[in-house]
């Protein structure tokens, strides 16, 4: 605007980040949060949200993916919070392809059964190929938009360390089923996903689960045979 008015622009000065408010600091102390030295207003806001929402810290990989979409985060952003910001931003009508790519990326992670994938960027050609087919399908896109913010953290049910079962995004939707077929075909995952379905993460200190009934060391048929042998031995001796 200044250039169009004939005013020369020497450069753009970036404003320093805002400092935390007194209210934020007081609330953080009340919650027992240790405030990092020189923390900004945005960083302390993320620390507060992470504590209140019982969120886990976002990984560097997730923060990088958010940055690709121009989503503002901090080093203290929570995983669920970042997922929510991405989904909200991409829900704009002008960003359908990006939303489809984000959805495809998360379906890929679910199909692989791990948060670690071979896809390092959302600009991956295979992810974009899947996204293009999703965008071309009106039913699939409507289905994707029915998901909500952080539900793409995982699909199906997951049991946390405390034994609580939490519900993630549905696997029964038209979007998931179609995206899963496309991802399987594009990445050649069908055989792999049938053999190694994704399991919920566990703590290394979690108690070992009890074996299901009928799958212990001795089966019912084996017990029956032992009983019969004992009876025969008894009859022979006496």
Short mmCIF file of C-alpha atoms in Angstrom, two decimals:
data_model
loop_
_atom_site.label_atom_id
_atom_site.label_comp_id
_atom_site.label_asym_id
_atom_site.label_seq_id
_atom_site.Cartn_x
_atom_site.Cartn_y
_atom_site.Cartn_z
CA UNK A 1 0.00 0.00 0.00
CA UNK A 2 2.84 2.35 0.87
CA UNK A 3 4.54 1.74 -2.48
CA UNK A 4 1.37 2.57 -4.42
CA UNK A 5 1.23 5.91 -2.59
CA UNK A 6 4.78 6.71 -3.63
CA UNK A 7 6.31 5.99 -0.24
CA UNK A 8 9.53 3.99 -0.31
CA UNK A 9 9.64 0.86 1.85
CA UNK A 10 13.06 0.09 3.29
CA UNK A 11 12.05 -3.20 4.87
CA UNK A 12 9.59 -4.99 7.10
CA UNK A 13 10.40 -5.16 10.78
CA UNK A 14 9.14 -8.24 12.58
CA UNK A 15 7.48 -7.49 15.89
CA UNK A 16 8.83 -9.40 18.90
CA UNK A 17 6.55 -12.11 20.32
CA UNK A 18 4.19 -11.10 23.10
CA UNK A 19 5.12 -11.85 26.68
CA UNK A 20 2.80 -13.98 28.87
CA UNK A 21 0.03 -12.14 30.66
CA UNK A 22 -0.15 -11.96 34.45
CA UNK A 23 -3.32 -14.06 34.29
CA UNK A 24 -1.52 -16.79 32.31
CA UNK A 25 1.38 -16.83 34.75
CA UNK A 26 -0.92 -17.06 37.76
CA UNK A 27 -2.91 -19.91 36.19
CA UNK A 28 0.26 -21.77 35.24
CA UNK A 29 1.54 -21.56 38.82
CA UNK A 30 -1.85 -22.76 40.09
CA UNK A 31 -1.59 -25.83 37.83
CA UNK A 32 1.99 -26.50 38.87
CA UNK A 33 3.47 -25.74 35.45
CA UNK A 34 7.12 -24.73 35.39
CA UNK A 35 7.30 -21.67 33.17
CA UNK A 36 10.34 -21.81 30.84
CA UNK A 37 12.64 -18.80 30.84
CA UNK A 38 11.67 -16.25 28.18
CA UNK A 39 8.49 -18.16 27.32
CA UNK A 40 6.16 -16.26 24.99
CA UNK A 41 2.43 -15.74 25.38
CA UNK A 42 1.72 -18.32 22.67
CA UNK A 43 4.09 -20.88 24.23
CA UNK A 44 2.57 -20.54 27.69
CA UNK A 45 -0.90 -20.78 26.15
CA UNK A 46 0.12 -24.11 24.60
CA UNK A 47 1.58 -25.32 27.89
CA UNK A 48 -1.67 -24.47 29.67
CA UNK A 49 -3.79 -26.17 27.01
CA UNK A 50 -1.59 -29.26 27.07
CA UNK A 51 -1.98 -29.54 30.84
CA UNK A 52 -5.73 -28.84 30.99
CA UNK A 53 -6.59 -31.08 28.02
CA UNK A 54 -4.20 -33.84 29.17
CA UNK A 55 -2.60 -33.66 25.76
CA UNK A 56 0.81 -35.06 24.81
CA UNK A 57 3.56 -32.97 23.29
CA UNK A 58 3.52 -32.88 19.50
CA UNK A 59 6.45 -34.57 17.79
CA UNK A 60 8.91 -32.57 15.66
CA UNK A 61 7.56 -34.47 12.63
CA UNK A 62 3.99 -33.34 13.32
CA UNK A 63 5.12 -29.74 13.85
CA UNK A 64 6.93 -29.91 10.50
CA UNK A 65 3.77 -31.17 8.75
CA UNK A 66 1.76 -28.36 10.36
CA UNK A 67 4.32 -25.87 9.11
CA UNK A 68 3.86 -27.17 5.55
CA UNK A 69 0.24 -26.09 5.81
CA UNK A 70 1.12 -22.72 7.31
CA UNK A 71 -0.31 -23.65 10.72
CA UNK A 72 1.15 -21.70 13.63
CA UNK A 73 2.52 -23.85 16.44
CA UNK A 74 5.08 -23.59 19.21
CA UNK A 75 7.59 -26.03 20.62
CA UNK A 76 5.07 -26.73 23.41
CA UNK A 77 2.01 -27.39 21.23
CA UNK A 78 0.06 -30.53 22.12
CA UNK A 79 -0.53 -33.30 19.59
CA UNK A 80 -4.32 -33.07 19.79
CA UNK A 81 -4.20 -29.29 19.57
CA UNK A 82 -2.09 -29.39 16.41
CA UNK A 83 -4.41 -31.93 14.79
CA UNK A 84 -7.33 -29.66 15.63
CA UNK A 85 -5.66 -26.58 14.13
CA UNK A 86 -4.77 -28.41 10.93
CA UNK A 87 -8.26 -29.83 10.44
CA UNK A 88 -9.93 -26.46 11.15
CA UNK A 89 -7.66 -24.60 8.73
CA UNK A 90 -8.04 -27.16 5.93
CA UNK A 91 -11.82 -27.27 6.26
CA UNK A 92 -12.01 -24.07 4.21
CA UNK A 93 -13.59 -24.68 0.78
CA UNK A 94 -10.45 -23.44 -0.98
CA UNK A 95 -8.27 -26.13 0.65
CA UNK A 96 -10.13 -29.33 -0.25
CA UNK A 97 -7.13 -31.01 -1.86
CA UNK A 98 -4.98 -30.32 1.20
CA UNK A 99 -7.72 -31.66 3.49
CA UNK A 100 -7.94 -34.81 1.37
CA UNK A 101 -4.14 -35.22 1.48
CA UNK A 102 -4.14 -34.82 5.27
CA UNK A 103 -6.90 -37.40 5.59
CA UNK A 104 -5.06 -39.81 3.25
CA UNK A 105 -1.86 -39.35 5.25
CA UNK A 106 -3.61 -40.33 8.48
CA UNK A 107 -5.34 -43.30 6.88
CA UNK A 108 -1.91 -44.41 5.64
CA UNK A 109 -0.55 -44.26 9.19
CA UNK A 110 -3.47 -46.33 10.41
CA UNK A 111 -3.03 -48.91 7.65
CA UNK A 112 0.67 -49.25 8.42
CA UNK A 113 -0.11 -49.74 12.10
CA UNK A 114 2.43 -47.17 13.20
CA UNK A 115 2.93 -43.44 13.57
CA UNK A 116 6.18 -43.83 11.64
CA UNK A 117 5.71 -43.87 7.89
CA UNK A 118 7.88 -43.66 4.81
CA UNK A 119 6.09 -40.42 3.90
CA UNK A 120 8.08 -37.46 5.19
CA UNK A 121 6.07 -34.75 3.46
CA UNK A 122 2.43 -34.11 2.61
CA UNK A 123 3.63 -33.25 -0.88
CA UNK A 124 4.46 -36.92 -1.47
CA UNK A 125 3.31 -37.86 -5.02
CA UNK A 126 1.44 -40.97 -3.85
CA UNK A 127 -0.41 -39.07 -1.14
CA UNK A 128 -1.38 -36.42 -3.67
CA UNK A 129 -2.56 -39.08 -6.11
CA UNK A 130 -4.88 -40.47 -3.44
CA UNK A 131 -6.00 -36.94 -2.52
CA UNK A 132 -6.93 -36.14 -6.13
CA UNK A 133 -9.19 -39.19 -6.31
CA UNK A 134 -10.81 -38.32 -2.99
CA UNK A 135 -11.51 -34.75 -4.11
CA UNK A 136 -13.13 -36.06 -7.30
CA UNK A 137 -15.55 -38.10 -5.21
CA UNK A 138 -18.25 -35.83 -3.73
CA UNK A 139 -19.49 -38.51 -1.33
CA UNK A 140 -15.99 -39.11 0.04
CA UNK A 141 -15.33 -35.40 0.62
CA UNK A 142 -18.64 -34.92 2.42
CA UNK A 143 -17.73 -37.89 4.59
CA UNK A 144 -14.27 -36.46 5.38
CA UNK A 145 -15.79 -33.14 6.46
CA UNK A 146 -18.00 -34.93 8.97
CA UNK A 147 -14.91 -35.84 10.98
CA UNK A 148 -13.97 -33.36 13.68
CA UNK A 149 -10.68 -31.70 14.59
CA UNK A 150 -8.56 -34.17 16.60
CA UNK A 151 -10.50 -37.36 15.70
CA UNK A 152 -7.87 -38.10 13.07
CA UNK A 153 -5.28 -38.73 15.79
CA UNK A 154 -6.23 -42.39 15.43
CA UNK A 155 -9.02 -44.50 13.97
CA UNK A 156 -11.14 -46.96 15.92
CA UNK A 157 -10.73 -47.62 19.63
CA UNK A 158 -7.59 -47.20 21.68
CA UNK A 159 -6.87 -48.18 25.28
CA UNK A 160 -4.69 -45.75 27.21
CA UNK A 161 -2.29 -46.52 30.05
CA UNK A 162 -5.01 -46.21 32.68
CA UNK A 163 -7.14 -48.83 30.95
CA UNK A 164 -9.69 -46.38 29.57
CA UNK A 165 -10.99 -47.04 26.07
CA UNK A 166 -11.13 -43.97 23.87
CA UNK A 167 -12.89 -43.63 20.54
CA UNK A 168 -11.07 -42.13 17.57
CA UNK A 169 -12.21 -41.53 14.01
CA UNK A 170 -14.64 -44.05 12.55
CA UNK A 171 -13.43 -46.73 10.15
CA UNK A 172 -16.95 -47.35 8.89
CA UNK A 173 -17.38 -44.16 6.89
CA UNK A 174 -17.41 -43.92 3.10
CA UNK A 175 -14.32 -41.70 3.31
CA UNK A 176 -12.24 -44.14 5.34
CA UNK A 177 -13.21 -47.19 3.29
CA UNK A 178 -12.47 -45.47 -0.03
CA UNK A 179 -9.25 -43.85 1.21
CA UNK A 180 -8.07 -47.18 2.66
CA UNK A 181 -8.61 -48.91 -0.70
CA UNK A 182 -6.74 -46.13 -2.51
CA UNK A 183 -3.86 -46.11 -0.02
CA UNK A 184 -3.56 -49.91 -0.14
CA UNK A 185 -3.39 -49.84 -3.93
CA UNK A 186 -1.01 -46.87 -4.14
CA UNK A 187 1.43 -48.11 -1.49
CA UNK A 188 0.93 -51.88 -1.93
CA UNK A 189 -0.13 -52.34 1.69
CA UNK A 190 -3.02 -54.81 1.45
CA UNK A 191 -1.06 -57.93 2.36
CA UNK A 192 0.90 -56.16 5.08
CA UNK A 193 -2.15 -54.71 6.83
CA UNK A 194 -3.91 -58.08 6.89
CA UNK A 195 -0.98 -59.66 8.73
CA UNK A 196 -0.13 -56.87 11.15
CA UNK A 197 -3.09 -54.71 12.18
CA UNK A 198 -2.33 -51.62 14.20
CA UNK A 199 -2.40 -52.04 17.98
CA UNK A 200 -2.86 -49.31 20.59
CA UNK A 201 0.37 -48.05 22.13
CA UNK A 202 1.26 -49.37 25.57
CA UNK A 203 3.45 -48.21 28.38
CA UNK A 204 6.57 -50.29 28.91
CA UNK A 205 5.59 -50.51 32.58
CA UNK A 206 2.01 -51.64 31.91
CA UNK A 207 0.94 -54.94 33.43
CA UNK A 208 0.98 -57.95 31.13
CA UNK A 209 -2.63 -58.71 30.09
CA UNK A 210 -4.15 -62.01 31.16
CA UNK A 211 -4.42 -64.68 28.45
CA UNK A 212 -7.96 -65.04 27.03
CA UNK A 213 -10.02 -68.05 28.07
CA UNK A 214 -9.22 -71.15 26.03
CA UNK A 215 -5.73 -69.90 25.13
CA UNK A 216 -3.80 -70.87 28.26
CA UNK A 217 -0.93 -73.33 28.28
CA UNK A 218 -3.24 -76.41 28.62
CA UNK A 219 -6.35 -76.76 26.49
CA UNK A 220 -9.67 -78.32 27.56
CA UNK A 221 -9.07 -81.35 25.32
CA UNK A 222 -5.68 -81.95 26.95
CA UNK A 223 -7.23 -81.80 30.42
CA UNK A 224 -9.87 -84.36 29.33
CA UNK A 225 -7.18 -86.77 28.11
CA UNK A 226 -5.25 -86.42 31.39
CA UNK A 227 -8.36 -87.18 33.43
CA UNK A 228 -9.09 -90.32 31.35
CA UNK A 229 -5.50 -91.55 31.73
CA UNK A 230 -5.67 -91.06 35.50
CA UNK A 231 -8.96 -93.01 35.71
CA UNK A 232 -7.56 -95.93 33.65
CA UNK A 233 -4.42 -96.02 35.79
CA UNK A 234 -6.56 -96.10 38.93
CA UNK A 235 -8.66 -99.01 37.60
CA UNK A 236 -5.58 -101.00 36.58
CA UNK A 237 -3.94 -100.61 39.97
CA UNK A 238 -7.02 -101.47 42.00
#
